[in-house]
Short mmCIF file of N, CA and C in Angstrom, two decimals:
data_model
loop_
_atom_site.label_atom_id
_atom_site.label_comp_id
_atom_site.label_asym_id
_atom_site.label_seq_id
_atom_site.Cartn_x
_atom_site.Cartn_y
_atom_site.Cartn_z
N MET Q 83 0.84 -1.18 0.00
CA MET Q 83 0.00 0.00 0.00
C MET Q 83 0.89 1.25 0.00
N LEU Q 84 0.56 2.19 -0.86
CA LEU Q 84 1.33 3.42 -0.95
C LEU Q 84 0.98 4.35 0.20
N GLN Q 85 1.99 5.01 0.71
CA GLN Q 85 1.77 5.99 1.77
C GLN Q 85 1.65 7.37 1.14
N ASN Q 86 0.65 8.10 1.53
CA ASN Q 86 0.40 9.42 0.98
C ASN Q 86 1.30 10.46 1.64
N HIS Q 87 1.73 11.43 0.87
CA HIS Q 87 2.50 12.56 1.37
C HIS Q 87 1.71 13.82 1.09
N TYR Q 88 1.44 14.59 2.13
CA TYR Q 88 0.71 15.85 2.00
C TYR Q 88 1.71 16.99 2.09
N GLU Q 89 1.62 17.94 1.17
CA GLU Q 89 2.52 19.09 1.18
C GLU Q 89 1.72 20.37 1.29
N ILE Q 90 2.14 21.21 2.23
CA ILE Q 90 1.51 22.51 2.45
C ILE Q 90 2.56 23.57 2.12
N ARG Q 91 2.23 24.43 1.16
CA ARG Q 91 3.16 25.47 0.70
C ARG Q 91 2.42 26.79 0.54
N PRO Q 92 3.12 27.90 0.77
CA PRO Q 92 2.51 29.21 0.49
C PRO Q 92 2.19 29.30 -1.00
N ARG Q 93 1.09 29.95 -1.31
CA ARG Q 93 0.73 30.14 -2.72
C ARG Q 93 1.69 31.12 -3.38
N GLU Q 94 2.03 30.86 -4.62
CA GLU Q 94 2.96 31.74 -5.33
C GLU Q 94 2.35 33.10 -5.60
N LYS Q 95 1.07 33.12 -5.90
CA LYS Q 95 0.39 34.39 -6.17
C LYS Q 95 -0.81 34.49 -5.24
N GLY Q 96 -0.86 35.54 -4.48
CA GLY Q 96 -2.00 35.75 -3.60
C GLY Q 96 -1.78 35.20 -2.21
N PRO Q 97 -2.73 35.47 -1.33
CA PRO Q 97 -2.62 35.03 0.06
C PRO Q 97 -2.98 33.56 0.24
N GLY Q 98 -2.65 33.04 1.41
CA GLY Q 98 -3.04 31.68 1.75
C GLY Q 98 -1.98 30.65 1.41
N VAL Q 99 -2.37 29.39 1.61
CA VAL Q 99 -1.48 28.26 1.35
C VAL Q 99 -2.21 27.23 0.52
N GLY Q 100 -1.45 26.42 -0.18
CA GLY Q 100 -2.01 25.34 -0.97
C GLY Q 100 -1.68 24.00 -0.34
N LEU Q 101 -2.57 23.03 -0.50
CA LEU Q 101 -2.36 21.67 -0.01
C LEU Q 101 -2.46 20.73 -1.20
N SER Q 102 -1.48 19.87 -1.35
CA SER Q 102 -1.53 18.84 -2.39
C SER Q 102 -1.04 17.54 -1.77
N ASP Q 103 -1.37 16.43 -2.41
CA ASP Q 103 -0.94 15.14 -1.89
C ASP Q 103 -0.40 14.28 -3.03
N SER Q 104 0.43 13.32 -2.67
CA SER Q 104 1.13 12.51 -3.66
C SER Q 104 0.21 11.55 -4.41
N LEU Q 105 -0.93 11.19 -3.85
CA LEU Q 105 -1.84 10.27 -4.53
C LEU Q 105 -2.89 11.00 -5.35
N GLY Q 106 -2.89 12.33 -5.31
CA GLY Q 106 -3.81 13.11 -6.13
C GLY Q 106 -5.24 13.17 -5.65
N GLN Q 107 -5.50 12.77 -4.41
CA GLN Q 107 -6.86 12.81 -3.88
C GLN Q 107 -7.27 14.21 -3.46
N HIS Q 108 -6.32 15.02 -3.05
CA HIS Q 108 -6.59 16.39 -2.59
C HIS Q 108 -5.69 17.35 -3.37
N ALA Q 109 -5.92 17.46 -4.65
CA ALA Q 109 -5.04 18.26 -5.49
C ALA Q 109 -5.36 19.74 -5.39
N ASP Q 110 -4.36 20.50 -5.04
CA ASP Q 110 -4.43 21.96 -5.09
C ASP Q 110 -5.60 22.58 -4.32
N LEU Q 111 -5.76 22.19 -3.09
CA LEU Q 111 -6.75 22.84 -2.23
C LEU Q 111 -6.15 24.13 -1.68
N TRP Q 112 -6.96 25.14 -1.46
CA TRP Q 112 -6.50 26.43 -0.96
C TRP Q 112 -7.06 26.66 0.44
N PHE Q 113 -6.22 27.17 1.33
CA PHE Q 113 -6.64 27.51 2.69
C PHE Q 113 -6.15 28.91 3.03
N ARG Q 114 -6.85 29.56 3.93
CA ARG Q 114 -6.46 30.91 4.35
C ARG Q 114 -5.13 30.93 5.09
N ASN Q 115 -4.87 29.87 5.88
CA ASN Q 115 -3.63 29.84 6.66
C ASN Q 115 -3.13 28.40 6.80
N ALA Q 116 -1.88 28.27 7.23
CA ALA Q 116 -1.26 26.96 7.34
C ALA Q 116 -1.90 26.10 8.42
N GLU Q 117 -2.42 26.72 9.48
CA GLU Q 117 -3.05 25.94 10.55
C GLU Q 117 -4.27 25.19 10.04
N ALA Q 118 -5.09 25.85 9.23
CA ALA Q 118 -6.28 25.19 8.68
C ALA Q 118 -5.88 24.07 7.73
N ALA Q 119 -4.87 24.30 6.91
CA ALA Q 119 -4.40 23.28 5.98
C ALA Q 119 -3.82 22.09 6.74
N LEU Q 120 -3.07 22.35 7.81
CA LEU Q 120 -2.49 21.29 8.61
C LEU Q 120 -3.57 20.45 9.28
N GLU Q 121 -4.59 21.10 9.81
CA GLU Q 121 -5.70 20.38 10.44
C GLU Q 121 -6.40 19.47 9.43
N TYR Q 122 -6.63 19.96 8.22
CA TYR Q 122 -7.27 19.16 7.18
C TYR Q 122 -6.38 17.98 6.78
N ALA Q 123 -5.08 18.22 6.63
CA ALA Q 123 -4.15 17.17 6.24
C ALA Q 123 -4.08 16.08 7.31
N VAL Q 124 -4.04 16.46 8.59
CA VAL Q 124 -4.01 15.48 9.67
C VAL Q 124 -5.30 14.66 9.68
N PHE Q 125 -6.43 15.32 9.50
CA PHE Q 125 -7.72 14.63 9.45
C PHE Q 125 -7.72 13.60 8.31
N SER Q 126 -7.22 14.00 7.14
CA SER Q 126 -7.19 13.10 5.98
C SER Q 126 -6.20 11.96 6.18
N ALA Q 127 -5.05 12.24 6.77
CA ALA Q 127 -4.01 11.23 6.96
C ALA Q 127 -4.39 10.19 8.01
N ARG Q 128 -5.30 10.52 8.90
CA ARG Q 128 -5.69 9.57 9.95
C ARG Q 128 -6.34 8.32 9.37
N ARG Q 129 -6.94 8.42 8.20
CA ARG Q 129 -7.60 7.26 7.60
C ARG Q 129 -6.61 6.18 7.20
N ASP Q 130 -5.57 6.57 6.46
CA ASP Q 130 -4.65 5.60 5.88
C ASP Q 130 -3.21 5.78 6.30
N GLY Q 131 -2.94 6.83 7.05
CA GLY Q 131 -1.56 7.14 7.39
C GLY Q 131 -0.94 8.01 6.32
N GLY Q 132 0.13 8.67 6.67
CA GLY Q 132 0.80 9.52 5.70
C GLY Q 132 1.75 10.48 6.37
N THR Q 133 2.50 11.18 5.57
CA THR Q 133 3.46 12.16 6.05
C THR Q 133 3.02 13.54 5.60
N ILE Q 134 3.04 14.49 6.53
CA ILE Q 134 2.65 15.86 6.24
C ILE Q 134 3.89 16.72 6.30
N ARG Q 135 4.09 17.52 5.27
CA ARG Q 135 5.25 18.42 5.22
C ARG Q 135 4.76 19.85 5.02
N VAL Q 136 5.28 20.76 5.83
CA VAL Q 136 4.94 22.19 5.73
C VAL Q 136 6.19 22.94 5.32
N TYR Q 137 6.09 23.67 4.21
CA TYR Q 137 7.22 24.43 3.66
C TYR Q 137 6.98 25.93 3.84
N GLY Q 138 8.06 26.67 4.03
CA GLY Q 138 8.00 28.13 4.12
C GLY Q 138 8.07 28.75 2.73
N SER Q 139 8.00 30.07 2.69
CA SER Q 139 8.00 30.77 1.41
C SER Q 139 9.30 30.60 0.63
N SER Q 140 10.39 30.30 1.32
CA SER Q 140 11.67 30.10 0.64
C SER Q 140 11.84 28.65 0.17
N GLY Q 141 10.85 27.80 0.43
CA GLY Q 141 10.92 26.41 0.02
C GLY Q 141 11.59 25.49 1.02
N ILE Q 142 11.94 26.02 2.19
CA ILE Q 142 12.59 25.23 3.23
C ILE Q 142 11.54 24.48 4.04
N LEU Q 143 11.81 23.22 4.33
CA LEU Q 143 10.92 22.39 5.13
C LEU Q 143 10.93 22.88 6.57
N HIS Q 144 9.77 23.27 7.10
CA HIS Q 144 9.68 23.76 8.47
C HIS Q 144 9.14 22.71 9.43
N LEU Q 145 8.30 21.82 8.95
CA LEU Q 145 7.69 20.82 9.81
C LEU Q 145 7.41 19.57 9.01
N GLU Q 146 7.73 18.42 9.58
CA GLU Q 146 7.37 17.15 8.97
C GLU Q 146 6.71 16.31 10.05
N ARG Q 147 5.56 15.79 9.72
CA ARG Q 147 4.79 15.04 10.70
C ARG Q 147 4.28 13.75 10.06
N GLU Q 148 4.53 12.63 10.73
CA GLU Q 148 4.04 11.35 10.24
C GLU Q 148 2.82 10.96 11.06
N VAL Q 149 1.76 10.60 10.37
CA VAL Q 149 0.51 10.23 11.04
C VAL Q 149 0.22 8.78 10.69
N ARG Q 150 0.03 7.98 11.71
CA ARG Q 150 -0.34 6.58 11.51
C ARG Q 150 -1.69 6.36 12.17
N GLY Q 151 -2.66 5.97 11.40
CA GLY Q 151 -3.99 5.76 11.96
C GLY Q 151 -4.39 4.31 11.86
N ASP Q 152 -5.06 3.83 12.87
CA ASP Q 152 -5.62 2.48 12.86
C ASP Q 152 -7.10 2.63 13.17
N VAL Q 153 -7.91 2.66 12.13
CA VAL Q 153 -9.33 2.92 12.32
C VAL Q 153 -10.04 1.76 13.00
N HIS Q 154 -9.48 0.56 12.95
CA HIS Q 154 -10.14 -0.58 13.55
C HIS Q 154 -10.04 -0.58 15.08
N SER Q 155 -8.91 -0.18 15.60
CA SER Q 155 -8.74 -0.19 17.05
C SER Q 155 -9.02 1.17 17.68
N GLY Q 156 -9.15 2.19 16.84
CA GLY Q 156 -9.38 3.53 17.37
C GLY Q 156 -8.11 4.18 17.87
N LYS Q 157 -6.95 3.54 17.66
CA LYS Q 157 -5.68 4.09 18.13
C LYS Q 157 -5.03 4.90 17.03
N GLU Q 158 -4.32 5.90 17.44
CA GLU Q 158 -3.62 6.76 16.47
C GLU Q 158 -2.29 7.17 17.06
N GLU Q 159 -1.27 7.19 16.24
CA GLU Q 159 0.03 7.65 16.68
C GLU Q 159 0.41 8.87 15.85
N LEU Q 160 0.97 9.86 16.48
CA LEU Q 160 1.38 11.07 15.79
C LEU Q 160 2.83 11.35 16.15
N PHE Q 161 3.69 11.43 15.15
CA PHE Q 161 5.10 11.69 15.36
C PHE Q 161 5.43 13.05 14.79
N ARG Q 162 6.30 13.76 15.45
CA ARG Q 162 6.64 15.10 14.99
C ARG Q 162 8.16 15.24 14.93
N GLU Q 163 8.63 15.77 13.82
CA GLU Q 163 10.04 16.06 13.65
C GLU Q 163 10.17 17.52 13.27
N GLY Q 164 10.93 18.26 14.02
CA GLY Q 164 11.18 19.65 13.65
C GLY Q 164 12.49 19.76 12.91
N ARG Q 165 12.52 20.60 11.91
CA ARG Q 165 13.77 20.82 11.17
C ARG Q 165 14.04 22.28 11.09
#
C-alpha cells in the first residue's frame, strides 16, 4: 500500500497556502492559513496514514509530521520532527 505525502506550501500568487498530496486525492486545495491546511491534512491522513510536510515561502521544510492511523482499534500515533 502506498503511503500518501501531504505538502503545504505558500501560494505563489496571492494570500493563503495550498495543499496537495502525492496520490492526487486532494489536489491543489487552498486555505487561508497553514493551521487550517495542517488540520485538514491530519484529518485526511488519519484514515490511511501519511506524512505531512509544511514548507516556508523560501521552500525550506519547516515541519514534517508522520501520522499513523488504525481505524479498527481507534488508536492513532502522531510523530513530529522539527527541522
